[in-house]
Every structure is written in C-alpha cells, then in structure tokens.
Amino acid sequence: MVQSMFPKSSTKRALSSPTVMRNAKKPHLATAAMAGVRDVLGEGRWKSWPAPAQDLKAARVFMKQCRRKDSSAGLRLPTIIVPDKDADGLSSGLILYRTLSALGLPPESIHVHFIAKGASVFSTSERARLECLAIAVSGGDLEGTPSEVRVIYVDQGSRGGPPLLQPLLDEGRIIVRTMVIDHHQSEDFPEGSQVLTACKSPPICTSSLLAYLMCYPLESSIPEACAWLALLGIFGDLGPSEIKFGDSEGDWPVSEEMLRLGDTIRVVKKKALSDAVSLLNAPRRTPEFDVQSAWDALLSADGPTTITNNRELRRLRFRINEEVERCSRAAPRFSKDGCVALLRVDSQYQVHPVVAIRWASRLKGKDLKMIMVVNPSHHPDPNLVSFSCRIPASLRKVAETAQPNLQQLLKGYAAKVDAGFLTRVGGDYARGHKQATGGIIPSAEFELLVTKGMEIMAKSVRRVDGGPVDGQRKIKDFFSKG
C-alpha cells in the first residue's frame, strides 16, 4: 500500500486552516509604507532580482499550469512539493502549498514529500521513493491519454547530472515535469528540470523569499497570507538583522514587496520569528528526524506565536540544546597553515552545524578562514561522516567579496590529497553556500582530507594567530577577545 511507503500525508487537511495572524493588527501597506517605495523588482538595477526575469516568468507559468484542468482535456495535474527540512525549506514549501491552493488546485492533488535522513534528492533511494509516489498519485490514465505529475523541489541544493526523475514513468503512462527552486551556489543543474535559482542574483535571497516573490503576483491573497512565512525562512538562513527592510542605504531593494515584509515584522515581532525558527529546526536535528511534526505545526499555524506555543516542539528543542551544550565542549585542532579549526563531535543528533556556528563566534585569527565540525554518528550509514563548515563571525563584518569562499577552500585541500579525491567523494562534498558549506563523505576519505589535505596534527595544535603553542597554553588562547 502507498500509505506504508510514505509519511502520513498532511496534504488532505482542509484548507480552512488560517493563513494569517488572526489576533494581530494588519499592516496598513497602502499608506506610509507604500509611499516609501523606491525600487520596482524586474526593472533597472533589480531587473534580474531575485532571479532572472525570464526564469521568474517561467516559474509562474509552471505554477499556474498545476491547476487541475477540465477532465475533457485528458490531464490531471497532481503536484508533489519536495521541501528541504529546515525552516527556510519548510516555509518555502508552505508558500508554494498555499499558492497552489489559492490558484484552485484541490487539496487531494497536493502532496508533500520529505527526504529520508542522510539522503538527498540526488540519492538513488530517493529517486525510487519519488517515482513510486508519482505513480501512486497520478490517478492512472484517462481514456488512454498519459497522466501528468508535477514535482517542485525547493531549497534542496542543485548539481548537474541526470534528471531528478525520469520524464516518463510506468511504461510511458505518466509524464513527469520538474521544477527546482533554490538559492544554493551551483554552476550546473539536473537535466530536464525547469530552474529558478537566486544564486546568480546578488544579494542572494533565501528560498522562502524567492518563493514568496515568485508567488506574490499570482493570487491576491498571497502577499499578506504568506509574508510571515517568507520571514521565517529569512530569519532561519540569514538571521534577524541581515536585511533591513526599507533601508535606502542598504544592499536590498526598497520595493513594495520588501516594505510589506518590513511591516509584517513590526506586527509579528522579531523575537517570535526567531523562536519559531529554532523550534521548527528542532525535530529534524533529533535522531528520529521527525520532519513531519515540524511541517504539521507550520501547516496549522496562523503566525509564529502559534509555533512558539507548541509544547512538543519546545520539548524537542530542549533535547537539542542539551546535546549542543555537550558537544560544544570539544576542543579545536588547527591546520598547518592556520586556516582551519577542526572540531570532532560524536552525536546521533544533527548538532554539528550548530556547534560550528557557536565556535565561529568565538574563534578569531590572522589566518583563520574556516571552522569545521565533523560528526561520524549522525548519518545512518556508519561508513559516512557528516561535516559542517562556517567562516569566523569576525569575517562576516568585511565585504562579501573579501570573505573566504569555503567551497573553493575545501576543493583546494581536496586537490592536495590526490587527483581522484573529488571523484571518489562525489557531489555531497562542499555543497551549500560559499560561507556556509559542508558535506557527507566516506570516513576514510575524510581522514585523508584532514591529514594530507589540511595537515591537521593529531597531537600538537596551532594557535589561532599562527604561532606555536607551548605546553602551558590554555584553551582560552584560542578565543577571540570581547
């Protein structure tokens, strides 16, 4: 049975659940805020922001075509949304979900699929799961005409290679059309997929903001109903202070859409958004990897406060915080060139990214470019290790062009191992963003990277400032002052 193969569906839930804050005062966008509009997205400096104009237009056409057509046309268009597991991915997915619903796609035609722990949309196992789901929801053929299924991948990263799903399934009885919505750095994309990416349109927005701006003109209820969802993803990936909405001196546009988001922040409050982000991220960090519970909480919420009051999410966050505290006690070791601080943790929880962020706020040095945290116990396959890398927080204050590119740095260390290293570790190495990257690779290959590529010494360590450490040095010497 299909139900035994896939997570319990949330997609048949009645769409009467609230999508805007019931008890909050609504922003008065037609008055003072709108008077401050300076920029128009798609024009002038912002002609290709948040993504190339032709790609935005094509994505909107894709969304509108997902609506169920008249049965006489011979096509049914069930749509599968495949969001990433974090706050940005989940909020992006719900923006698409709400938009498809508003466009008239019935709830039984919208399906949400979550990637299994340790897998990616590029994994053979996930391709198989999604192909089975596409066949199951297609509804079969109508009078001999092929059925069509649409799949939208959002915030999953991207890479070149074969199609994410075969364009024809079930001996040609099902046509599959795919769209990738993403903001992660990539030069190549899967064959056959329509692509909407923000990675070449600085300042690079989050997937939630990209989805929001793409859906903004499609239906009149979307701008207000989904504004807080866009903010969840922004706060999740960029933090609460990266975008100053309406700042004429800032790097971001002062447009109608961005001013609306600024007004929404004043209604729902930054603290509530930040708390909601940490709670939504908690389930996927547990060993149980219960992304479904985070989605269910988000789907039923009418604003961030509903999420912050969710007792189950708060319980899970408490578990995560305890594990982060335990793992943050690990001590760093440094590469020979002083560029890398490596910390080793051992946890079934996905805490390595959080530990990396914590240490990035503390470590500082003349040569230090990357904090790397490796975790051999998170991935279900004991032969694989997961690692996360972040730039020191002190370097985030410099211009983006002057910040280190961690993806290039990792590839440089890979070249020092041997010529075949990148081929052996595959596409799950140095994925993500220039200043926040990581991967999942075989443990034996990781040890080669550490010893031959980075030349991290097993016993002695190196001070952050590049000088030698004598036997009397204490761990406080590795911390930034103030």
Tab-separated table of C-alpha atoms in Angstrom, residues 4 9 15 29 122 132 151 171 190 239 243 253 275 285-286 309 318 320 369 413 418 432 444 446 450 469:
chain	number	residue	atom	x	y	z
A	4	SER	CA	3.012	2.188	4.206
A	9	SER	CA	0.053	12.815	4.459
A	15	LEU	CA	-7.511	24.379	3.638
A	29	LEU	CA	0.501	48.953	3.450
A	122	PHE	CA	20.081	13.075	-5.857
A	132	CYS	CA	6.753	5.347	-6.596
A	151	VAL	CA	7.239	17.884	-8.885
A	171	GLU	CA	5.873	2.496	-19.331
A	190	PRO	CA	19.817	18.492	-13.364
A	239	GLY	CA	19.262	35.808	10.828
A	243	ILE	CA	18.004	42.523	5.786
A	253	PRO	CA	15.699	46.677	-2.711
A	275	ASP	CA	11.911	31.467	18.397
A	285	ARG	CA	18.009	17.577	14.386
A	286	THR	CA	16.849	14.682	16.582
A	309	ASN	CA	3.448	27.867	21.941
A	318	PHE	CA	15.259	21.333	24.915
A	320	ILE	CA	18.719	19.645	21.116
A	369	LYS	CA	39.151	31.114	7.494
A	413	TYR	CA	42.533	20.914	0.173
A	418	ASP	CA	45.187	13.279	-4.738
A	432	GLY	CA	25.666	24.691	0.022
A	444	ALA	CA	38.281	7.100	5.285
A	446	PHE	CA	37.649	12.484	5.413
A	450	VAL	CA	42.400	16.072	7.345
A	469	VAL	CA	51.586	26.587	21.270
